Amino acid sequence: MIPEIGNFFLIASFSVATFIFCLATFSYYFEREILDLSTLIYFKFGFVFLSFLALEVSFLFDDFSVLYVASNSNPFLPNYYKISALWGGHEGSMLLFILILSLWIILFALFSKYQSARDKNYLYGFTSLIFMSFAGFTIFTSNPFERLLPVPPLNGTDLNPLLQDFAFTIHPPMLYLGYAGLVIPFAIALGRCIGVKDAWSSRIKKWTTLSWSFLTLGIALGSWWAYYELGWGGWWFWDPVENSSLIPWLIATALIHSAIVTDKRNIFVNWTILLAVLAVIGSFIGMFLVRSGILTSVHTFALDPERGLILLIITLLISIYSFYLFFRADTVPKETTDYTFYSKEFFLLINNALLLILAAVILFGTIYPIIYDIFTGGKSITVGAPYFNLTSVPIAFFIAFFQGYGILTSWGNSKKQKNYYLLLLGIVFLLTFLFTYTLFSYPDIFSFASYLMFAAIISGLVIYIFKNLNNKNLVVNNLGMVTAHFGIAIMILGIGVVSSFSQNKEVIIGKGEFTNLSNYKVKLIEEGKEEFSNYFSEVVQFEVENNVTQKKILLKPEKSFYPASNNVMTESDIYIRPKEDLYISLSEKLESGKWIAKIQIKPFVRLIWIGALIMMIGGFLAVFRRIKYE
Amino acid sequence: MIKIRRNRLYAVLFIVSSSAVAVGLVLIALNQNINLFYSPSELLESGPLKNKSIRIGGLVEKGSLNRVSDSLEVNFIITDLKEKVAVKYSGILPDLFKEDAGVVATGYYDKNNNSFQAFEILAKHDENYEPKEVVNALEGK
C-alpha cells in the first residue's frame, strides 16, 4: 500500500508542476492576472516529500515487493545505509533529485521578493518546466515504486558495498543540491528574456554562487570517496561521470563572474543569460551521458538506452525552448558602460572565455568515443587521462595567471593606476623558488606549473589585501571572493604536489616480514577474520614505523566479502599525517599464505579537498554577506 | 562607439586565438592518447602497430590463469570464444578479476607470438555489469 501512496504523490507533484507551467504560460500570452502560484509550489514540495518518505519507509521495512528496494537493499543492511540506499541506484536518485529541486524552488519562493506576483509566477513556470520534465521522466521511464508482484523475493540483492560508506551517503545529495540549484538562475535568466527585471543579475549571482558552493562540495566528496573507497588511492580519474560534473561547475564558475560584471556595469547581459541556460543544459547533457550508458564508466547505473533517448529529447526540447525565448528577447540595455583593455571587465571576459574553452575541451574528450564510434561504424576507443591532463593543465595555467593579476585591476580603466604586475611577477617567482627548494629537491614540469599557479593566485590576493588596507569595507565585502580564490590556490598546490611526488610500491609480504618505503618501515604482524551483519572480512595488521620520529602505529586494511551480492571489496587503511598520507590496500592472498599489498605515499593529498572546502566556505560567505548587505 | 568596437575586436581576437591554441592542444593530445579497442579475432585479422597502446577484451579463459610463484606476475588467456590471446601482466589485479569473467586489458600487442603485455587490467565493476566492449566482442560484433 505504501508504495502506491508514494507513487500517487509522485504523480500528483508532476501534475501540479504541469499545471503551474501551463497557467504561467497562459498568463503570459493572454496577459491575464492569475492567482499567486506560491501556494502550489508548497503543495508540490509536500507531495514529492511524501513520495520520498514512502520510498524510505519501503526501504526501512524491507518491502522487497518493490523492485527498486529489492535490487538495492537487504535485510542485514544497517538502518543507516537502508536510508541512503534510496539514492544508491538510478530510480531513487532521480526521486532525490526532484525532491531537492522542489526544495530549491521553495527557497526561491521564500527569499526572493518580487514587486509583481505575476512576474514571480512566470519564474515558477520556468522552474516547473524543469521539474515537470524530470518528474515525468522518473514516472514514465524509471519509476522507483514499480512492484515485483505477485511473488516478491525473500531477500534483496544488497546495496553495492562501494556505496555502503559515509561519504557516499552525503555525496549525491550535495551534488544534486548543486545541479538542481542551477535551475533557479536558469529561470531568472529566462525571466529576463520575457522582461522580468527585478534585480535579476544580482539574483543570478547569488543563487549561482550558492549552488556552485554545493556543487564544489559534492564533487570534492566524490573525489574523497573515490580516494579511500575505491581502494587504490586515485582522487580523480577523468571518468565520464566526473567530467560531467566538472563541466557544469566550470560553466557555473564562469556564470558567477559574468553576473558580477552584468550586475556592476550593465554589460555582458546576453552572455550572462546564455551562461545561465548553458549551465542547466550542461548538467542535462552530463546526466544523459551518465544514465544512458553510452559511455563506459566506473559509475554504472542500470543502463537502458531508451532512458538515454528520452533524456536526450528532454534536453533538446528545453534547449530549443530556452533559445527561442533568448533570441526573440530584446535584452541589450540602451546604456552601456565603456571599458578598456586594462580593466576588470576585460579580465573577467578573459576568465569567462578560458573557463568555457576548458569546459568545451573536457566535453570534447568525454564524448569523443561516441563521435569516433559514429564515424568509423562501431569502432570503440577510450580517451586516456593523459589527454585531459595535457589539454586542461595549460588552460588552467593561463586562468590562474589572469586570475592573479585580474583581481588587482579596477572597473572601467586601470591605466591611471599603479601597475602591480612587476611586483606580482617578483612575488610569483620568489614563492615558486622557495617552494621548489624547501619542499622537494627537483620539480617536474607539472608540479612546477602548479607552484607558479599557486604563487600567482596567492600573490594577487596578498597584494589585493595590502592595496586595500585603508579601505577595509571593500576587503570585508569581498571576503567570500578572497576565500574562494585562496581555496582554489590551495587545491592547485595539492594537485601539483600529489601528482608529482607520490610514491608507491606493490609488495608480496608474509607474516613477520617487512618492507621500506620512503621514511617508513611497514611490517605485517597479524592476520585475522571478522564478521559483520552483512559481510565478513579478512583483516591484516601492519605496523608502520616512522624512521625519523621512531613513532609506531597500526594500520588494518581489509578484504571484505559481501555474500548477498557476491561482491569483494578492498578496504584501505590510511595513516594520515599533516605532510602526507601513508596508504595501504590489500590485493589478494597467495597460495603460499603471503599477501599482495600496495603501499603508497601521497604527499599533501588532503590539500585538494581542504581547498575545495575553503572554496565552498568562500561561496557561502559571498552569498550571506550580500544578503545582509542588501 | 569606436571604443566599444575596439573592445569587441580585442575580445574577439583573444577568444579566437585562445580557441586556436586549445584546438591545437586537443589535436596533439588526441593523437597520442587514444586507445583503440580490439577483440582477439580482430587482433589476429589486423594487428595494430607494435608500439601503439591498445585495449583488448573478452573472457578470461577457464584454467588459463597462472601466477609465477610468489610474484606479481600473472599470465592468462583472453578469448572471445573464437580466437585467443596470451596476456602477461605484472601488478595488482582488480577485485572482480576471475576466470570465465569479462576483462579489458590495456597494453601492447606483439603480433609475432600473439601475446599481449598489459599495463592495466579492468574487470567488471559489480556482479551485474559487463563492460560494453566485452559484450560486443563475445557477440562477434
CSV table of C-alpha atoms in Angstrom, one decimal, chain A residues 157 160 162 230 232 293-301 303 336-341 346 349-351 353-354 357 361 364-365 368 372-373 379-388 390-392 394-395 398 402 506-508 559 565-570 585-588 590-592 594 596-598, chain B residues 1 3-12 14-38 42 46 55 65 67-74 89-98 106 122 124-133 136 141:
chain,number,residue,atom,x,y,z
A,157,THR,CA,20.4,-8.2,-3.6
A,160,ASN,CA,26.6,-2.2,-3.8
A,162,LEU,CA,31.2,0.5,-2.5
A,230,LEU,CA,37.8,2.5,-4.5
A,232,TRP,CA,43.7,2.4,-5.0
A,293,GLY,CA,25.2,4.0,-20.6
A,294,ILE,CA,26.5,5.4,-23.9
A,295,LEU,CA,29.9,5.8,-22.3
A,296,THR,CA,31.7,3.2,-20.2
A,297,SER,CA,32.2,4.5,-16.7
A,298,VAL,CA,33.1,3.4,-13.2
A,299,HIS,CA,29.7,4.6,-12.1
A,300,THR,CA,27.3,2.1,-13.5
A,301,PHE,CA,23.6,2.7,-13.2
A,303,LEU,CA,21.6,1.0,-18.1
A,336,THR,CA,26.2,50.6,-21.6
A,337,THR,CA,29.4,51.4,-19.9
A,338,ASP,CA,32.8,51.6,-21.5
A,339,TYR,CA,35.9,49.7,-20.6
A,340,THR,CA,39.4,49.4,-21.8
A,341,PHE,CA,41.9,46.7,-22.3
A,346,PHE,CA,38.3,42.7,-19.8
A,349,LEU,CA,35.9,38.4,-20.1
A,350,ILE,CA,39.2,36.5,-20.4
A,351,ASN,CA,38.3,34.4,-17.4
A,353,ALA,CA,36.4,32.7,-22.4
A,354,LEU,CA,39.1,30.4,-20.9
A,357,ILE,CA,37.1,26.7,-23.6
A,361,VAL,CA,37.8,20.7,-24.3
A,364,PHE,CA,35.0,17.0,-26.3
A,365,GLY,CA,37.4,14.5,-24.8
A,368,TYR,CA,34.9,11.8,-28.5
A,372,TYR,CA,34.5,8.1,-33.2
A,373,ASP,CA,32.1,5.3,-32.9
A,379,LYS,CA,34.9,1.1,-33.6
A,380,SER,CA,35.4,1.5,-29.9
A,381,ILE,CA,38.1,3.7,-28.3
A,382,THR,CA,38.8,5.3,-25.0
A,383,VAL,CA,40.4,8.7,-24.4
A,384,GLY,CA,43.0,8.3,-21.8
A,385,ALA,CA,43.7,10.5,-18.8
A,386,PRO,CA,46.8,12.0,-20.4
A,387,TYR,CA,44.5,13.7,-23.0
A,388,PHE,CA,42.8,15.6,-20.2
A,390,LEU,CA,47.7,17.7,-21.5
A,391,THR,CA,44.8,19.9,-22.5
A,392,SER,CA,43.5,21.2,-19.2
A,394,PRO,CA,47.9,24.7,-19.9
A,395,ILE,CA,44.5,26.3,-20.0
A,398,PHE,CA,46.6,30.8,-18.0
A,402,PHE,CA,44.9,36.1,-15.3
A,506,GLU,CA,53.5,-3.3,-4.8
A,507,VAL,CA,54.8,-6.0,-2.5
A,508,ILE,CA,54.4,-9.6,-1.6
A,559,LYS,CA,39.5,-7.5,2.2
A,565,SER,CA,25.7,-9.6,-3.8
A,566,ASN,CA,28.7,-11.9,-4.2
A,567,ASN,CA,31.0,-8.8,-4.2
A,568,VAL,CA,34.5,-8.3,-3.0
A,569,MET,CA,35.8,-5.0,-1.6
A,570,THR,CA,39.2,-3.6,-0.9
A,585,SER,CA,45.5,-1.6,0.5
A,586,LEU,CA,45.3,-5.4,0.1
A,587,SER,CA,45.1,-7.2,-3.2
A,588,GLU,CA,44.9,-10.9,-2.8
A,590,LEU,CA,48.5,-16.1,-2.5
A,591,GLU,CA,48.6,-19.9,-2.1
A,592,SER,CA,51.8,-19.5,0.0
A,594,LYS,CA,51.5,-14.3,1.7
A,596,ILE,CA,49.9,-8.8,-2.2
A,597,ALA,CA,49.7,-5.3,-0.9
A,598,LYS,CA,50.1,-1.9,-2.3
B,1,MET,CA,31.2,53.9,-30.3
B,3,LYS,CA,35.9,52.4,-28.3
B,4,ILE,CA,33.2,49.8,-27.9
B,5,ARG,CA,34.1,48.4,-31.3
B,6,ARG,CA,37.7,48.3,-30.4
B,7,ASN,CA,36.9,46.4,-27.2
B,8,ARG,CA,34.9,43.9,-29.2
B,9,LEU,CA,37.9,43.5,-31.5
B,10,TYR,CA,40.2,42.8,-28.6
B,11,ALA,CA,37.7,40.3,-27.2
B,12,VAL,CA,37.2,38.5,-30.4
B,14,PHE,CA,41.6,37.0,-27.7
B,15,ILE,CA,38.8,34.4,-27.9
B,16,VAL,CA,39.8,33.3,-31.5
B,17,SER,CA,43.5,33.0,-30.6
B,18,SER,CA,42.9,31.1,-27.4
B,19,SER,CA,40.4,28.8,-29.1
B,20,ALA,CA,43.0,28.1,-31.8
B,21,VAL,CA,45.6,27.2,-29.1
B,22,ALA,CA,43.0,25.0,-27.4
B,23,VAL,CA,42.2,23.2,-30.7
B,24,GLY,CA,45.9,22.6,-31.3
B,25,LEU,CA,46.3,21.2,-27.8
B,26,VAL,CA,43.3,18.9,-28.4
B,27,LEU,CA,44.7,17.6,-31.7
B,28,ILE,CA,48.1,16.9,-30.2
B,29,ALA,CA,46.6,15.2,-27.2
B,30,LEU,CA,44.1,13.1,-29.2
B,31,ASN,CA,46.9,12.0,-31.5
B,32,GLN,CA,48.8,10.4,-28.6
B,33,ASN,CA,46.2,9.3,-26.1
B,34,ILE,CA,43.5,7.3,-27.8
B,35,ASN,CA,43.3,3.6,-27.1
B,36,LEU,CA,41.6,1.6,-29.8
B,37,PHE,CA,39.7,-1.5,-28.8
B,38,TYR,CA,40.2,-4.9,-30.3
B,42,GLU,CA,40.2,-8.6,-34.7
B,46,SER,CA,44.5,-6.8,-38.4
B,55,ARG,CA,42.8,-2.2,-25.4
B,65,LEU,CA,45.2,-18.0,-15.1
B,67,ARG,CA,50.8,-16.8,-11.3
B,68,VAL,CA,54.6,-17.0,-11.4
B,69,SER,CA,55.1,-18.3,-7.9
B,70,ASP,CA,55.2,-15.7,-5.2
B,71,SER,CA,55.5,-12.8,-7.6
B,72,LEU,CA,53.2,-10.1,-9.0
B,73,GLU,CA,53.5,-11.6,-12.5
B,74,VAL,CA,50.4,-13.4,-13.9
B,89,TYR,CA,50.7,-8.7,-16.6
B,90,SER,CA,52.7,-7.6,-13.6
B,91,GLY,CA,50.8,-5.9,-10.8
B,92,ILE,CA,47.7,-5.9,-8.8
B,93,LEU,CA,44.6,-7.4,-10.3
B,94,PRO,CA,41.1,-5.9,-9.7
B,95,ASP,CA,38.9,-7.5,-7.1
B,96,LEU,CA,36.4,-8.9,-9.5
B,97,PHE,CA,39.0,-10.4,-11.9
B,98,LYS,CA,38.5,-14.1,-12.2
B,106,THR,CA,45.3,-2.0,-21.9
B,122,LEU,CA,39.9,-3.7,-15.8
B,124,LYS,CA,33.6,-5.7,-14.1
B,125,HIS,CA,32.6,-3.2,-11.5
B,126,ASP,CA,29.9,-5.3,-10.0
B,127,GLU,CA,28.3,-8.7,-10.4
B,128,ASN,CA,25.6,-7.5,-12.8
B,129,TYR,CA,27.6,-5.3,-15.1
B,130,GLU,CA,29.7,-6.4,-18.0
B,131,PRO,CA,31.8,-3.9,-20.0
B,132,LYS,CA,30.0,-2.9,-23.2
B,133,GLU,CA,33.0,-3.8,-25.3
B,136,ASN,CA,30.1,-6.8,-28.2
B,141,LYS,CA,30.2,-7.5,-33.5
